[in-house]
Amino acid sequence: MKIKKIIIETVGSCNLKCLMCPTTHYGPKFKGIMPDKIFNKCLAYIKKETMAILTGWGEPLLDKKLEQRIYSISKLGATVYIATNATLLTKERVKGLLDAGLKGLSISLDAGSKEIYGKIRGGDFDTVINNIKKLSLEREKVNPDFWIDMSFVTMKPNLEDLPNFLYLASNLGVNSVSVTPKYLSFSEMDFKNYYIEPDLILEKLNEVQKSLNLQNLEVRTYALEYFPKDDCLAEAVSTVFISFKGDVSACCNLGHPAPRFDVKNKTLLEPYTIYGNLDDKDLEEIWESSDFLHLRRNLKKGTVPFPCRGCALAPRKNG
């Protein structure tokens, strides 16, 4: 097996209702927490060189066993990360995560001001910022190498808040920020309300970086080159996604029953594709199945597989 990254969605639910998130609109289909039986089957395929991400389309801190599950993976020598909205990142959870061996996390913020955060995420901005501060202080005591990232999904409602976001990040002691477009739209209305061309995002980002002193902050961009010429940006060739139900797919975008609006052709697609379930098959059998192999081989060649049509992250070496 050549699985380099394993994404384990321990939670399918979320405590926020963000404007742009599929969990908000299709939430009842995703609601739940991964049973121990499924999680333990995942453990059997995690090696020292594996990167494990315990996040899918839900909020991982809703899982009361999260710290225990992180420890189960980290003691195997693997690297473990999560992405979180940080609303539940209390001092106790911070200590538990650090002690369990978590190597870093990405905080989904999408705003640099209380007003815009409230419009997009609907959570308590002040609580989240205070939680980030507590995390930053605690990691200096326990593990100074612990990586903190803050992410910003760039959309029409928050584009002008990007300078505030970068300034805020530079003052919170985080290591990096990740600026992305809303590369998945789930309806034509969703596309019209939120989508911004990647070129415009890059232009805004470059403008902001010139005006701010961000020397101690790494600015990362993701998916700002739509339809890349090289590899799948979701790294689907060497990644496996396992939903909280045990469904196995190549990435979280294929592994959930949510529609995808094809930005290029302006059509609505149904990309949902799973290759098996860990409840009745083992991961190696699913990974080596003919359909899964076919998808990965096509991605390697740059020929877009049928499930990936319309996805902005899929490579286009051959057109």
XYZ file of C-alpha atoms in Angstrom:
319
model
C 0.000 0.000 0.000
C 1.229 3.519 -0.742
C -1.076 5.611 1.387
C 0.854 8.691 2.464
C -2.022 10.599 4.005
C -5.075 9.236 5.788
C -7.948 11.615 6.524
C -10.156 10.271 9.286
C -13.420 12.128 9.794
C -14.059 11.302 13.444
C -17.012 13.730 13.484
C -19.603 14.500 10.824
C -21.421 17.182 12.814
C -20.597 20.837 13.482
C -21.556 23.414 16.110
C -21.515 26.323 13.630
C -23.537 27.071 10.508
C -21.103 28.830 8.202
C -22.532 30.411 5.068
C -20.303 28.558 2.623
C -20.115 25.132 4.255
C -21.862 22.026 2.892
C -22.388 20.779 6.447
C -24.705 23.753 6.996
C -26.851 22.895 3.981
C -26.625 19.099 3.979
C -25.970 18.599 7.708
C -28.519 15.832 8.470
C -26.678 13.551 6.030
C -23.385 14.037 7.855
C -24.437 14.008 11.507
C -22.587 11.547 13.722
C -19.350 10.470 15.413
C -17.113 7.643 14.202
C -17.617 4.394 16.151
C -14.575 2.813 17.848
C -14.858 -0.224 15.580
C -14.255 1.908 12.474
C -11.513 4.013 14.068
C -9.629 0.935 15.272
C -9.691 -0.469 11.736
C -8.066 2.754 10.534
C -5.251 2.334 13.075
C -4.155 -0.929 11.482
C -3.009 0.938 8.355
C -1.174 3.851 9.951
C 2.623 3.699 9.691
C 5.413 5.877 11.035
C 5.612 7.777 7.728
C 1.848 8.383 7.543
C 0.301 11.817 7.942
C -3.035 11.520 9.716
C -5.606 14.316 9.657
C -8.534 13.811 12.025
C -10.906 16.214 10.316
C -13.466 15.981 7.552
C -16.552 18.155 7.161
C -17.301 18.224 10.900
C -15.817 19.839 14.010
C -13.345 17.366 15.573
C -13.554 18.862 19.076
C -17.126 17.548 19.307
C -15.508 14.123 19.673
C -14.946 13.531 23.398
C -12.465 10.774 22.526
C -10.397 12.987 20.225
C -7.366 13.273 22.502
C -7.383 9.518 23.100
C -7.577 8.884 19.351
C -4.739 11.322 18.622
C -2.592 9.544 21.194
C -3.389 6.153 19.620
C -1.986 7.430 16.323
C 0.937 9.479 17.621
C 2.312 6.543 19.634
C 2.641 4.690 16.312
C 5.077 7.419 15.256
C 2.745 9.057 12.735
C 2.184 12.800 12.431
C -1.284 13.974 13.460
C -3.065 17.239 12.595
C -6.593 18.582 12.912
C -8.548 21.536 11.544
C -10.964 23.214 13.940
C -13.165 26.282 14.301
C -11.570 26.722 17.780
C -14.866 27.607 19.498
C -14.410 24.617 21.837
C -10.653 25.010 22.254
C -10.676 25.474 26.010
C -7.537 25.482 28.149
C -8.266 21.868 29.148
C -8.649 20.750 25.520
C -5.463 22.584 24.541
C -3.484 20.746 27.223
C -5.065 17.442 26.266
C -4.266 17.881 22.569
C -0.650 18.855 23.229
C -0.139 15.990 25.681
C -1.672 13.525 23.214
C 1.002 14.312 20.622
C -0.875 16.502 18.152
C 1.723 18.150 15.886
C -0.330 21.138 14.782
C -3.718 22.469 13.810
C -5.399 24.817 11.391
C -8.021 27.218 12.702
C -10.850 28.069 10.309
C -11.510 31.776 10.875
C -12.342 33.375 7.498
C -12.405 36.869 8.980
C -10.317 39.461 10.753
C -13.140 41.387 12.391
C -16.019 40.559 14.698
C -18.616 41.869 12.238
C -17.524 39.754 9.265
C -16.920 36.685 11.423
C -20.463 36.942 12.744
C -21.909 37.183 9.234
C -19.945 34.212 7.893
C -19.573 31.845 10.841
C -22.108 33.036 13.402
C -19.891 32.085 16.343
C -18.415 34.122 19.179
C -15.407 35.912 17.684
C -13.999 37.040 21.037
C -14.101 33.516 22.439
C -12.242 32.135 19.431
C -9.541 34.820 19.578
C -9.059 34.223 23.310
C -8.795 30.484 22.657
C -6.095 31.076 20.036
C -4.157 33.219 22.493
C -4.357 30.467 25.138
C -3.176 27.904 22.614
C -0.253 30.079 21.543
C 0.869 30.560 25.151
C 0.476 26.908 26.149
C 2.384 25.546 23.172
C 5.405 27.677 24.130
C 5.490 25.808 27.460
C 4.802 22.305 26.176
C 5.970 22.131 22.557
C 7.336 25.274 20.845
C 7.437 23.353 17.536
C 3.665 22.876 17.565
C 2.365 24.477 14.354
C -0.603 26.872 14.376
C -2.207 27.867 11.097
C -5.208 30.140 10.490
C -7.254 29.712 7.325
C -9.212 32.193 5.253
C -11.659 30.978 2.590
C -11.888 34.049 0.372
C -15.393 35.000 -0.790
C -17.369 38.065 -1.787
C -18.559 38.755 1.818
C -15.035 38.731 3.325
C -12.590 39.824 0.606
C -12.200 43.312 2.084
C -11.564 41.788 5.518
C -8.395 40.037 4.307
C -6.076 42.858 5.568
C -7.675 42.628 9.036
C -7.260 38.854 9.012
C -3.554 39.007 8.144
C -2.889 41.750 10.674
C -4.723 39.777 13.360
C -2.783 36.594 12.569
C 0.535 38.419 12.770
C -0.352 39.579 16.296
C -1.668 36.251 17.619
C 1.610 34.364 17.426
C 0.477 31.839 14.818
C 3.010 30.341 12.401
C 1.112 30.625 9.150
C -2.049 31.583 7.349
C -3.655 29.703 4.476
C -5.553 31.796 1.941
C -7.815 29.858 -0.401
C -10.704 30.529 -2.761
C -14.095 28.922 -2.223
C -13.113 26.261 -4.711
C -16.254 24.178 -4.165
C -19.715 25.546 -4.875
C -22.799 23.469 -4.146
C -25.363 25.284 -6.253
C -25.550 28.033 -8.839
C -26.785 30.427 -6.146
C -23.882 29.470 -3.898
C -21.506 30.182 -6.780
C -23.071 33.583 -7.549
C -23.148 34.702 -3.905
C -19.650 33.717 -2.828
C -17.289 32.809 -5.659
C -14.349 35.091 -6.550
C -11.905 34.446 -9.377
C -8.523 33.262 -8.014
C -6.672 36.019 -9.934
C -8.592 38.676 -8.011
C -7.764 36.994 -4.721
C -4.064 36.893 -5.566
C -4.163 40.541 -6.579
C -5.738 41.490 -3.250
C -3.327 39.309 -1.297
C -0.274 40.812 -2.985
C -1.593 44.294 -2.340
C -2.107 43.560 1.366
C 1.281 41.899 1.801
C 3.014 44.986 0.432
C 1.251 47.230 2.936
C 1.739 45.072 6.050
C 4.866 43.886 7.843
C 4.356 40.120 7.921
C 7.971 39.009 8.355
C 7.179 36.462 11.092
C 4.130 35.037 9.353
C 4.224 32.437 6.598
C 1.542 33.177 4.012
C 0.387 30.061 2.192
C -1.946 29.896 -0.761
C -3.967 26.875 -1.810
C -5.991 26.192 -4.944
C -5.374 29.660 -6.364
C -4.325 27.933 -9.576
C -7.586 26.412 -10.772
C -7.328 23.221 -12.820
C -3.594 22.662 -12.118
C -1.370 21.198 -14.827
C 0.566 18.894 -12.511
C -0.815 16.888 -9.585
C -4.237 16.786 -7.952
C -4.187 19.484 -5.268
C -6.145 17.188 -2.952
C -3.292 14.647 -3.317
C -5.874 11.998 -4.128
C -3.242 9.716 -5.692
C -1.736 8.939 -2.266
C -4.563 9.932 0.092
C -7.504 8.037 1.483
C -10.532 9.652 3.117
C -12.623 7.751 5.661
C -15.936 9.279 6.710
C -17.352 8.962 10.212
C -19.600 6.212 8.805
C -16.596 4.243 7.550
C -17.112 5.081 3.867
C -13.801 5.147 1.975
C -13.061 7.570 -0.845
C -10.172 9.494 -2.401
C -10.955 12.818 -0.715
C -13.623 14.490 1.386
C -15.066 16.191 -1.704
C -15.947 12.815 -3.217
C -16.808 11.124 0.057
C -19.917 13.131 0.928
C -23.371 13.116 -0.728
C -23.322 16.802 -1.679
C -23.620 18.272 -5.198
C -20.809 20.179 -6.914
C -21.328 23.161 -9.200
C -18.945 22.949 -12.144
C -17.463 26.464 -12.312
C -16.147 25.991 -15.841
C -19.241 24.511 -17.494
C -21.878 26.028 -15.156
C -23.566 22.706 -14.494
C -24.537 20.887 -11.292
C -22.872 17.514 -10.753
C -23.278 14.657 -8.274
C -19.687 13.532 -7.569
C -20.398 11.324 -4.532
C -18.179 8.252 -4.958
C -17.219 5.704 -2.322
C -15.193 2.553 -2.906
C -16.236 0.528 0.125
C -16.959 0.688 3.845
C -14.700 -0.401 6.681
C -17.626 -2.050 8.421
C -17.443 -4.999 6.011
C -14.099 -4.676 4.182
C -10.538 -3.890 5.179
C -8.793 -0.791 3.885
C -6.223 -2.626 1.775
C -8.957 -4.457 -0.146
C -10.755 -1.174 -0.840
C -7.541 0.688 -1.763
C -6.582 -2.007 -4.294
C -10.064 -2.316 -5.818
C -10.253 -1.848 -9.585
C -12.375 1.321 -9.467
C -10.116 3.015 -6.916
C -7.011 2.039 -8.902
C -8.614 3.387 -12.078
C -9.234 6.790 -10.457
C -5.650 7.080 -9.194
C -4.126 5.988 -12.510
C -6.132 8.600 -14.391
C -5.109 11.311 -11.946
C -1.454 10.361 -12.414
C -1.858 10.706 -16.185
C -3.655 14.028 -15.839
C -6.837 12.619 -17.344
C -9.732 13.723 -15.177
C -11.641 10.685 -13.832
C -15.416 10.762 -14.108
C -16.016 11.441 -10.362
C -13.567 14.386 -10.471
C -15.110 16.219 -13.413
C -15.739 19.861 -12.611
C -13.390 19.818 -9.615
C -11.036 22.784 -9.574
C -8.367 20.720 -7.794
C -8.048 18.004 -10.451
C -4.985 18.102 -12.767
C -5.277 18.923 -16.457
C -2.007 17.678 -17.988
C -3.936 16.520 -21.030
C -6.204 19.490 -21.630
